[in-house]
Amino acid sequence: MLTSGGKTMADDGRREDDRGPGAAHRGFVVMEFLLEKLKVLNYEEEVLTKHNMKSLSRHYFVSSPFLSSNPGEQFYTFTIIAAWLINEAGRPFAEPQEYDEPNATVSNILAELRALGVKVDFPPSKLKAGSGEHVCFVLDQLAEKALTRRGFSFRRPNYPAETTEEESVMEDDAELTLSRVEEEMIEEPDEEEEEENVMDLEALKLRTSHPETETSSKPDEILEATVDAAEWSLEVERVLPQLKVTVRTDNKDWRIHVDQMHQHRDGIKSSLEEAKSYLDKLQEDISRTLEKVSSREKYINGQLEHLIQEHRGAQAKLSEAKERYQQASGGLTERTRVLAGISEELERVKQEMEEKGSSMSDGAPVVKIKQSLTKLKQEVLQMDVRIGVVEHTLLQAKLKEKSNMTRDMHATNLQEPAAGPFC
């Protein structure tokens, strides 16, 4: 753990054995000091009220298995207080938001801490938990820097010296002082019935402070009483309750403490002897009861042995039935999946059949077919007419060619006889 003098945690204890047995509890002390520093800095009004946060407990940032923790809330509170302390120490620092990146926020806080002159030799991941000795160290150092900037420092307390009061011994061996009588009267204002019967302390003060006036008023010769003794006794009995003075014991006196210790010791001894007898008797009763319970348990186990065996067999059968049920449930799930696929395929086929049926019942395609047939017939007729015209034209061409050939043949035959006699 890092100390307020600037020592690092590695220097303070590199091994757990070197740190001593109290090192595990040092975080509690640092957290208590930190809370006092935060109160001096008035963190309740400047941080808690502003962010609507609850007050910190004495060990809020201490990491312990015996303390309840909320890492998210603790980390957010740590970042808010650290940012406020950095600003109080004279360094500008933006207030972190709840959804900021934790690694970046912690790194920025450690960077500001190093800038303030504090040596840090632990990784930023130690602060992500929101609690622990590293968190307490960082906040303690920041609070120390903020207090230094404000010019505040803790001093050692000055304890007032205890003064022993002078005790005056009275003729009746009662230890009484006028100041104690006045305090007793002030501390017991509830006794309204005895206020009228309290002796006149002012007159007593005057008598004790001015004894010379009494000596001067004393007669020179002995006075003789003229009051009857019986009446004097009655008057004494009447005023005796009014002369009662309560003596308040001094609680700072060590003798009173010793007497109280002896009284408490005697009371504890007497109570222990009485309680020990009761506890011994209770122990015997509990032992007998345990023996009875044990014997009764053995008897019941012997009587119910066959029922236990039957119960075990029933448990085994139940386990087998559960296993079969699980296997059947697995097969049922697979069959359910197959059925869903088949149902989907059936719906698709039904939809196709409905589409085909609707298309078959529709007369528009038939009308189109008839129109197409009629158009084809007309085109066939036109083609037949064209074919006839072409055939007629071809026949005429053939006939014309044939007539031309015949004519040429006749002409050739006529020329050959005419040339014969001149040869």
GROMACS .gro file of C-alpha atoms in nm:
model
  423
    1MET     CA    1   0.000   0.000   0.000
    2LEU     CA    2   0.117   0.351  -0.076
    3THR     CA    3   0.178   0.568   0.231
    4SER     CA    4   0.111   0.941   0.270
    5GLY     CA    5   0.486   1.011   0.283
    6GLY     CA    6   0.527   0.917  -0.083
    7LYS     CA    7   0.651   0.559  -0.039
    8THR     CA    8   0.540   0.314  -0.298
    9MET     CA    9   0.356  -0.005  -0.230
   10ALA     CA   10   0.653  -0.206  -0.350
   11ASP     CA   11   0.877  -0.032  -0.095
   12ASP     CA   12   0.619  -0.068   0.180
   13GLY     CA   13   0.589  -0.442   0.137
   14ARG     CA   14   0.719  -0.656  -0.146
   15ARG     CA   15   0.624  -0.966   0.041
   16GLU     CA   16   0.329  -1.022   0.269
   17ASP     CA   17   0.557  -1.140   0.548
   18ASP     CA   18   0.752  -0.812   0.551
   19ARG     CA   19   0.438  -0.600   0.587
   20GLY     CA   20   0.337  -0.747   0.921
   21PRO     CA   21   0.012  -0.905   1.041
   22GLY     CA   22  -0.175  -0.574   1.038
   23ALA     CA   23  -0.117  -0.497   0.669
   24ALA     CA   24  -0.446  -0.661   0.568
   25HIS     CA   25  -0.635  -0.415   0.787
   26ARG     CA   26  -0.445  -0.101   0.691
   27GLY     CA   27  -0.701  -0.020   0.424
   28PHE     CA   28  -0.966   0.029   0.694
   29VAL     CA   29  -0.750   0.291   0.867
   30VAL     CA   30  -0.669   0.473   0.541
   31MET     CA   31  -1.039   0.478   0.448
   32GLU     CA   32  -1.132   0.631   0.785
   33PHE     CA   33  -0.866   0.902   0.743
   34LEU     CA   34  -0.987   0.962   0.386
   35LEU     CA   35  -1.346   1.009   0.504
   36GLU     CA   36  -1.234   1.268   0.760
   37LYS     CA   37  -1.043   1.457   0.489
   38LEU     CA   38  -1.344   1.452   0.258
   39LYS     CA   39  -1.561   1.592   0.535
   40VAL     CA   40  -1.311   1.873   0.587
   41LEU     CA   41  -1.332   1.946   0.213
   42ASN     CA   42  -1.715   1.959   0.245
   43TYR     CA   43  -1.775   1.676  -0.002
   44GLU     CA   44  -2.134   1.625   0.117
   45GLU     CA   45  -2.258   1.948  -0.038
   46GLU     CA   46  -2.018   1.974  -0.332
   47VAL     CA   47  -2.034   1.611  -0.450
   48LEU     CA   48  -2.309   1.406  -0.286
   49THR     CA   49  -2.586   1.665  -0.312
   50LYS     CA   50  -2.489   1.760  -0.667
   51HIS     CA   51  -2.495   1.401  -0.797
   52ASN     CA   52  -2.776   1.280  -0.568
   53MET     CA   53  -2.550   1.020  -0.407
   54LYS     CA   54  -2.574   0.866  -0.061
   55SER     CA   55  -2.317   0.930   0.209
   56LEU     CA   56  -2.010   0.707   0.219
   57SER     CA   57  -1.972   0.460   0.502
   58ARG     CA   58  -1.653   0.434   0.706
   59HIS     CA   59  -1.524   0.143   0.495
   60TYR     CA   60  -1.697   0.210   0.159
   61PHE     CA   61  -1.389   0.165  -0.065
   62VAL     CA   62  -1.233  -0.118   0.139
   63SER     CA   63  -1.221  -0.453  -0.040
   64SER     CA   64  -1.317  -0.723   0.208
   65PRO     CA   65  -1.515  -1.049   0.184
   66PHE     CA   66  -1.703  -0.945   0.497
   67LEU     CA   67  -1.837  -0.623   0.339
   68SER     CA   68  -2.110  -0.599   0.078
   69SER     CA   69  -1.990  -0.442  -0.247
   70ASN     CA   70  -2.131  -0.308  -0.572
   71PRO     CA   71  -1.839  -0.274  -0.819
   72GLY     CA   72  -2.028  -0.063  -1.074
   73GLU     CA   73  -2.157   0.187  -0.819
   74GLN     CA   74  -1.824   0.199  -0.633
   75PHE     CA   75  -1.626   0.262  -0.954
   76TYR     CA   76  -1.860   0.543  -1.059
   77THR     CA   77  -1.839   0.703  -0.712
   78PHE     CA   78  -1.460   0.668  -0.717
   79THR     CA   79  -1.428   0.845  -1.054
   80ILE     CA   80  -1.664   1.128  -0.950
   81ILE     CA   81  -1.479   1.194  -0.621
   82ALA     CA   82  -1.136   1.162  -0.790
   83ALA     CA   83  -1.232   1.414  -1.059
   84TRP     CA   84  -1.360   1.658  -0.794
   85LEU     CA   85  -1.042   1.620  -0.586
   86ILE     CA   86  -0.822   1.677  -0.892
   87ASN     CA   87  -1.008   2.002  -0.962
   88GLU     CA   88  -0.976   2.099  -0.595
   89ALA     CA   89  -0.602   2.033  -0.617
   90GLY     CA   90  -0.572   2.294  -0.895
   91ARG     CA   91  -0.571   2.068  -1.201
   92PRO     CA   92  -0.850   2.100  -1.462
   93PHE     CA   93  -1.019   1.766  -1.511
   94ALA     CA   94  -1.344   1.687  -1.693
   95GLU     CA   95  -1.605   1.508  -1.489
   96PRO     CA   96  -1.640   1.146  -1.613
   97GLN     CA   97  -1.974   1.014  -1.726
   98GLU     CA   98  -2.134   0.686  -1.626
   99TYR     CA   99  -2.088   0.523  -1.968
  100ASP     CA  100  -1.730   0.636  -2.035
  101GLU     CA  101  -1.457   0.383  -2.110
  102PRO     CA  102  -1.325   0.264  -1.769
  103ASN     CA  103  -0.967   0.210  -1.888
  104ALA     CA  104  -0.941   0.560  -2.033
  105THR     CA  105  -1.093   0.719  -1.721
  106VAL     CA  106  -0.856   0.534  -1.486
  107SER     CA  107  -0.553   0.616  -1.702
  108ASN     CA  108  -0.644   0.986  -1.701
  109ILE     CA  109  -0.680   0.986  -1.320
  110LEU     CA  110  -0.340   0.821  -1.274
  111ALA     CA  111  -0.183   1.066  -1.520
  112GLU     CA  112  -0.316   1.360  -1.316
  113LEU     CA  113  -0.193   1.193  -0.996
  114ARG     CA  114   0.159   1.162  -1.141
  115ALA     CA  115   0.139   1.524  -1.254
  116LEU     CA  116   0.073   1.623  -0.890
  117GLY     CA  117   0.402   1.460  -0.789
  118VAL     CA  118   0.278   1.126  -0.654
  119LYS     CA  119   0.472   0.815  -0.757
  120VAL     CA  120   0.249   0.536  -0.888
  121ASP     CA  121   0.387   0.190  -0.964
  122PHE     CA  122   0.073  -0.019  -1.011
  123PRO     CA  123  -0.126  -0.081  -1.333
  124PRO     CA  124  -0.457   0.101  -1.401
  125SER     CA  125  -0.644  -0.230  -1.388
  126LYS     CA  126  -0.610  -0.227  -1.007
  127LEU     CA  127  -0.860   0.060  -0.994
  128LYS     CA  128  -1.129  -0.093  -1.218
  129ALA     CA  129  -1.281  -0.289  -0.929
  130GLY     CA  130  -1.384   0.036  -0.760
  131SER     CA  131  -1.250  -0.078  -0.420
  132GLY     CA  132  -0.930  -0.194  -0.256
  133GLU     CA  133  -0.615  -0.046  -0.112
  134HIS     CA  134  -0.511   0.112  -0.445
  135VAL     CA  135  -0.842   0.302  -0.471
  136CYS     CA  136  -0.808   0.422  -0.110
  137PHE     CA  137  -0.449   0.529  -0.178
  138VAL     CA  138  -0.537   0.733  -0.488
  139LEU     CA  139  -0.824   0.915  -0.317
  140ASP     CA  140  -0.617   0.974  -0.002
  141GLN     CA  141  -0.332   1.129  -0.200
  142LEU     CA  142  -0.571   1.348  -0.400
  143ALA     CA  143  -0.746   1.461  -0.080
  144GLU     CA  144  -0.406   1.542   0.073
  145LYS     CA  145  -0.315   1.755  -0.229
  146ALA     CA  146  -0.652   1.935  -0.214
  147LEU     CA  147  -0.608   2.011   0.158
  148THR     CA  148  -0.254   2.136   0.096
  149ARG     CA  149  -0.383   2.373  -0.172
  150ARG     CA  150  -0.643   2.507   0.070
  151GLY     CA  151  -0.377   2.554   0.336
  152PHE     CA  152  -0.528   2.306   0.579
  153SER     CA  153  -0.324   2.064   0.788
  154PHE     CA  154  -0.404   1.829   1.074
  155ARG     CA  155  -0.242   1.899   1.410
  156ARG     CA  156  -0.202   1.687   1.716
  157PRO     CA  157  -0.488   1.727   1.963
  158ASN     CA  158  -0.423   1.924   2.281
  159TYR     CA  159  -0.567   1.736   2.576
  160PRO     CA  160  -0.652   1.949   2.885
  161ALA     CA  161  -0.460   1.860   3.198
  162GLU     CA  162  -0.670   1.689   3.463
  163THR     CA  163  -0.687   1.895   3.788
  164THR     CA  164  -0.741   1.721   4.118
  165GLU     CA  165  -0.991   1.893   4.341
  166GLU     CA  166  -0.902   1.966   4.701
  167GLU     CA  167  -1.118   1.766   4.936
  168SER     CA  168  -1.204   1.918   5.271
  169VAL     CA  169  -1.271   1.690   5.561
  170MET     CA  170  -1.582   1.780   5.755
  171GLU     CA  171  -1.655   1.700   6.118
  172ASP     CA  172  -1.898   1.425   6.013
  173ASP     CA  173  -1.630   1.267   5.785
  174ALA     CA  174  -1.839   1.350   5.472
  175GLU     CA  175  -1.645   1.460   5.161
  176LEU     CA  176  -1.838   1.759   5.038
  177THR     CA  177  -1.762   2.079   4.847
  178LEU     CA  178  -1.996   2.365   4.770
  179SER     CA  179  -1.938   2.332   4.396
  180ARG     CA  180  -2.040   1.965   4.405
  181VAL     CA  181  -2.354   2.046   4.599
  182GLU     CA  182  -2.447   2.308   4.338
  183GLU     CA  183  -2.378   2.063   4.053
  184GLU     CA  184  -2.589   1.802   4.225
  185MET     CA  185  -2.873   2.047   4.257
  186ILE     CA  186  -2.840   2.142   3.889
  187GLU     CA  187  -2.817   1.779   3.769
  188GLU     CA  188  -3.128   1.678   3.966
  189PRO     CA  189  -3.393   1.926   3.850
  190ASP     CA  190  -3.653   1.652   3.845
  191GLU     CA  191  -3.681   1.640   4.221
  192GLU     CA  192  -3.919   1.932   4.246
  193GLU     CA  193  -4.057   1.810   4.572
  194GLU     CA  194  -3.716   1.839   4.745
  195GLU     CA  195  -3.627   2.182   4.606
  196GLU     CA  196  -3.809   2.352   4.891
  197ASN     CA  197  -3.629   2.139   5.149
  198VAL     CA  198  -3.271   2.201   5.026
  199MET     CA  199  -3.054   2.392   5.272
  200ASP     CA  200  -2.965   2.752   5.205
  201LEU     CA  201  -2.630   2.722   5.025
  202GLU     CA  202  -2.585   3.095   4.993
  203ALA     CA  203  -2.588   3.133   5.367
  204LEU     CA  204  -2.342   2.844   5.392
  205LYS     CA  205  -2.112   3.020   5.144
  206LEU     CA  206  -2.126   3.340   5.341
  207ARG     CA  207  -2.048   3.153   5.658
  208THR     CA  208  -1.748   2.973   5.504
  209SER     CA  209  -1.616   3.280   5.318
  210HIS     CA  210  -1.657   3.530   5.602
  211PRO     CA  211  -1.571   3.350   5.923
  212GLU     CA  212  -1.452   3.674   6.086
  213THR     CA  213  -1.804   3.814   6.091
  214GLU     CA  214  -1.923   3.516   6.292
  215THR     CA  215  -1.638   3.549   6.540
  216SER     CA  216  -1.713   3.915   6.578
  217SER     CA  217  -2.083   3.843   6.641
  218LYS     CA  218  -2.016   3.581   6.908
  219PRO     CA  219  -2.128   3.681   7.254
  220ASP     CA  220  -1.874   3.720   7.528
  221GLU     CA  221  -2.053   3.490   7.771
  222ILE     CA  222  -2.217   3.145   7.740
  223LEU     CA  223  -2.577   3.150   7.627
  224GLU     CA  224  -2.826   2.944   7.816
  225ALA     CA  225  -3.109   2.775   7.627
  226THR     CA  226  -3.462   2.859   7.735
  227VAL     CA  227  -3.630   2.600   7.505
  228ASP     CA  228  -3.777   2.282   7.640
  229ALA     CA  229  -3.578   1.968   7.546
  230ALA     CA  230  -3.888   1.784   7.425
  231GLU     CA  231  -3.987   2.067   7.195
  232TRP     CA  232  -3.626   2.085   7.071
  233SER     CA  233  -3.630   1.714   6.983
  234LEU     CA  234  -3.960   1.750   6.800
  235GLU     CA  235  -3.824   2.046   6.605
  236VAL     CA  236  -3.508   1.849   6.517
  237GLU     CA  237  -3.718   1.557   6.389
  238ARG     CA  238  -3.928   1.798   6.186
  239VAL     CA  239  -3.640   1.979   6.013
  240LEU     CA  240  -3.410   1.675   5.985
  241PRO     CA  241  -3.536   1.576   5.635
  242GLN     CA  242  -3.481   1.933   5.518
  243LEU     CA  243  -3.117   1.919   5.624
  244LYS     CA  244  -3.042   1.623   5.399
  245VAL     CA  245  -2.744   1.688   5.168
  246THR     CA  246  -2.672   1.452   4.876
  247VAL     CA  247  -2.302   1.392   4.823
  248ARG     CA  248  -2.211   1.318   4.460
  249THR     CA  249  -1.921   1.081   4.416
  250ASP     CA  250  -1.642   1.172   4.182
  251ASN     CA  251  -1.641   0.925   3.891
  252LYS     CA  252  -1.280   1.014   3.808
  253ASP     CA  253  -1.154   0.877   4.139
  254TRP     CA  254  -0.966   0.549   4.085
  255ARG     CA  255  -1.089   0.416   4.416
  256ILE     CA  256  -1.445   0.427   4.290
  257HIS     CA  257  -1.337   0.234   3.982
  258VAL     CA  258  -1.160  -0.028   4.192
  259ASP     CA  259  -1.466  -0.070   4.414
  260GLN     CA  260  -1.684  -0.106   4.108
  261MET     CA  261  -1.447  -0.364   3.962
  262HIS     CA  262  -1.459  -0.566   4.285
  263GLN     CA  263  -1.838  -0.544   4.291
  264HIS     CA  264  -1.861  -0.655   3.928
  265ARG     CA  265  -1.617  -0.939   3.992
  266ASP     CA  266  -1.819  -1.063   4.290
  267GLY     CA  267  -2.138  -1.034   4.084
  268ILE     CA  268  -1.982  -1.227   3.797
  269LYS     CA  269  -1.859  -1.499   4.032
  270SER     CA  270  -2.198  -1.541   4.197
  271SER     CA  271  -2.373  -1.537   3.859
  272LEU     CA  272  -2.120  -1.784   3.719
  273GLU     CA  273  -2.171  -2.030   4.005
  274GLU     CA  274  -2.546  -2.010   3.967
  275ALA     CA  275  -2.533  -2.032   3.588
  276LYS     CA  276  -2.280  -2.315   3.597
  277SER     CA  277  -2.516  -2.536   3.795
  278TYR     CA  278  -2.797  -2.461   3.549
  279LEU     CA  279  -2.567  -2.524   3.252
  280ASP     CA  280  -2.447  -2.856   3.399
  281LYS     CA  281  -2.803  -2.963   3.451
  282LEU     CA  282  -2.891  -2.851   3.099
  283GLN     CA  283  -2.596  -3.045   2.961
  284GLU     CA  284  -2.710  -3.362   3.137
  285ASP     CA  285  -3.064  -3.316   3.007
  286ILE     CA  286  -2.937  -3.259   2.653
  287SER     CA  287  -2.711  -3.567   2.674
  288ARG     CA  288  -2.998  -3.787   2.791
  289THR     CA  289  -3.223  -3.645   2.521
  290LEU     CA  290  -2.959  -3.711   2.253
  291GLU     CA  291  -2.920  -4.069   2.370
  292LYS     CA  292  -3.296  -4.117   2.356
  293VAL     CA  293  -3.311  -3.964   2.011
  294SER     CA  294  -3.025  -4.185   1.889
  295SER     CA  295  -3.182  -4.504   2.024
  296ARG     CA  296  -3.520  -4.406   1.885
  297GLU     CA  297  -3.362  -4.334   1.548
  298LYS     CA  298  -3.198  -4.677   1.540
  299TYR     CA  299  -3.529  -4.842   1.631
  300ILE     CA  300  -3.716  -4.652   1.360
  301ASN     CA  301  -3.449  -4.736   1.101
  302GLY     CA  302  -3.478  -5.105   1.191
  303GLN     CA  303  -3.857  -5.102   1.168
  304LEU     CA  304  -3.865  -4.911   0.840
  305GLU     CA  305  -3.583  -5.095   0.663
  306HIS     CA  306  -3.817  -5.276   0.421
  307LEU     CA  307  -4.000  -4.952   0.344
  308ILE     CA  308  -3.667  -4.785   0.274
  309GLN     CA  309  -3.575  -5.063   0.033
  310GLU     CA  310  -3.910  -5.025  -0.141
  311HIS     CA  311  -3.858  -4.652  -0.161
  312ARG     CA  312  -3.515  -4.701  -0.315
  313GLY     CA  313  -3.661  -4.939  -0.573
  314ALA     CA  314  -3.935  -4.690  -0.653
  315GLN     CA  315  -3.672  -4.420  -0.690
  316ALA     CA  316  -3.477  -4.639  -0.934
  317LYS     CA  317  -3.793  -4.707  -1.137
  318LEU     CA  318  -3.875  -4.338  -1.136
  319SER     CA  319  -3.526  -4.260  -1.268
  320GLU     CA  320  -3.570  -4.515  -1.548
  321ALA     CA  321  -3.911  -4.373  -1.635
  322LYS     CA  322  -3.769  -4.022  -1.644
  323GLU     CA  323  -3.491  -4.141  -1.874
  324ARG     CA  324  -3.741  -4.308  -2.110
  325TYR     CA  325  -3.953  -3.997  -2.101
  326GLN     CA  326  -3.654  -3.784  -2.196
  327GLN     CA  327  -3.573  -4.019  -2.487
  328ALA     CA  328  -3.936  -4.015  -2.602
  329SER     CA  329  -3.941  -3.639  -2.570
  330GLY     CA  330  -3.635  -3.621  -2.793
  331GLY     CA  331  -3.801  -3.841  -3.059
  332LEU     CA  332  -4.121  -3.640  -3.030
  333THR     CA  333  -3.930  -3.321  -3.091
  334GLU     CA  334  -3.771  -3.466  -3.405
  335ARG     CA  335  -4.108  -3.591  -3.532
  336THR     CA  336  -4.264  -3.254  -3.458
  337ARG     CA  337  -3.996  -3.089  -3.668
  338VAL     CA  338  -4.057  -3.334  -3.957
  339LEU     CA  339  -4.433  -3.278  -3.929
  340ALA     CA  340  -4.381  -2.904  -3.949
  341GLY     CA  341  -4.175  -2.952  -4.269
  342ILE     CA  342  -4.441  -3.177  -4.422
  343SER     CA  343  -4.716  -2.934  -4.328
  344GLU     CA  344  -4.524  -2.653  -4.493
  345GLU     CA  345  -4.477  -2.860  -4.809
  346LEU     CA  346  -4.849  -2.951  -4.808
  347GLU     CA  347  -4.948  -2.588  -4.782
  348ARG     CA  348  -4.722  -2.507  -5.076
  349VAL     CA  349  -4.879  -2.785  -5.290
  350LYS     CA  350  -5.229  -2.670  -5.194
  351GLN     CA  351  -5.146  -2.318  -5.297
  352GLU     CA  352  -5.013  -2.440  -5.633
  353MET     CA  353  -5.326  -2.652  -5.692
  354GLU     CA  354  -5.547  -2.357  -5.607
  355GLU     CA  355  -5.356  -2.142  -5.854
  356LYS     CA  356  -5.389  -2.408  -6.128
  357GLY     CA  357  -5.758  -2.463  -6.053
  358SER     CA  358  -5.828  -2.093  -6.072
  359SER     CA  359  -5.638  -2.075  -6.401
  360MET     CA  360  -5.834  -2.375  -6.541
  361SER     CA  361  -6.173  -2.234  -6.447
  362ASP     CA  362  -6.087  -1.905  -6.608
  363GLY     CA  363  -6.236  -1.871  -6.970
  364ALA     CA  364  -5.997  -1.607  -7.089
  365PRO     CA  365  -5.732  -1.853  -7.212
  366VAL     CA  366  -5.997  -2.045  -7.413
  367VAL     CA  367  -6.116  -1.727  -7.577
  368LYS     CA  368  -5.760  -1.640  -7.663
  369ILE     CA  369  -5.710  -1.986  -7.812
  370LYS     CA  370  -6.024  -1.951  -8.025
  371GLN     CA  371  -5.916  -1.613  -8.145
  372SER     CA  372  -5.576  -1.755  -8.228
  373LEU     CA  373  -5.734  -2.044  -8.420
  374THR     CA  374  -5.954  -1.807  -8.616
  375LYS     CA  375  -5.655  -1.593  -8.700
  376LEU     CA  376  -5.459  -1.903  -8.805
  377LYS     CA  377  -5.744  -2.012  -9.036
  378GLN     CA  378  -5.751  -1.672  -9.200
  379GLU     CA  379  -5.377  -1.680  -9.247
  380VAL     CA  380  -5.401  -2.034  -9.390
  381LEU     CA  381  -5.660  -1.917  -9.642
  382GLN     CA  382  -5.442  -1.627  -9.744
  383MET     CA  383  -5.147  -1.862  -9.781
  384ASP     CA  384  -5.358  -2.100  -9.991
  385VAL     CA  385  -5.457  -1.813 -10.221
  386ARG     CA  386  -5.098  -1.700 -10.252
  387ILE     CA  387  -4.985  -2.059 -10.319
  388GLY     CA  388  -5.253  -2.092 -10.592
  389VAL     CA  389  -5.142  -1.769 -10.754
  390VAL     CA  390  -4.779  -1.880 -10.739
  391GLU     CA  391  -4.869  -2.223 -10.887
  392HIS     CA  392  -5.070  -2.059 -11.166
  393THR     CA  393  -4.782  -1.825 -11.244
  394LEU     CA  394  -4.537  -2.115 -11.242
  395LEU     CA  395  -4.766  -2.322 -11.471
  396GLN     CA  396  -4.794  -2.036 -11.717
  397ALA     CA  397  -4.417  -1.997 -11.716
  398LYS     CA  398  -4.369  -2.368 -11.782
  399LEU     CA  399  -4.628  -2.367 -12.063
  400LYS     CA  400  -4.469  -2.064 -12.218
  401GLU     CA  401  -4.129  -2.222 -12.202
  402LYS     CA  402  -4.263  -2.541 -12.349
  403SER     CA  403  -4.426  -2.356 -12.641
  404ASN     CA  404  -4.101  -2.174 -12.703
  405MET     CA  405  -3.909  -2.498 -12.715
  406THR     CA  406  -4.161  -2.652 -12.956
  407ARG     CA  407  -4.140  -2.351 -13.182
  408ASP     CA  408  -3.766  -2.364 -13.184
  409MET     CA  409  -3.770  -2.731 -13.264
  410HIS     CA  410  -4.005  -2.673 -13.562
  411ALA     CA  411  -3.790  -2.396 -13.688
  412THR     CA  412  -3.483  -2.615 -13.679
  413ASN     CA  413  -3.656  -2.896 -13.863
  414LEU     CA  414  -3.771  -2.663 -14.138
  415GLN     CA  415  -3.426  -2.525 -14.204
  416GLU     CA  416  -3.263  -2.869 -14.255
  417PRO     CA  417  -3.479  -2.983 -14.562
  418ALA     CA  418  -3.435  -2.648 -14.730
  419ALA     CA  419  -3.056  -2.679 -14.731
  420GLY     CA  420  -3.049  -3.036 -14.868
  421PRO     CA  421  -3.074  -2.981 -15.252
  422PHE     CA  422  -2.794  -2.725 -15.254
  423CYS     CA  423  -2.548  -2.951 -15.090
   0.00000   0.00000   0.00000
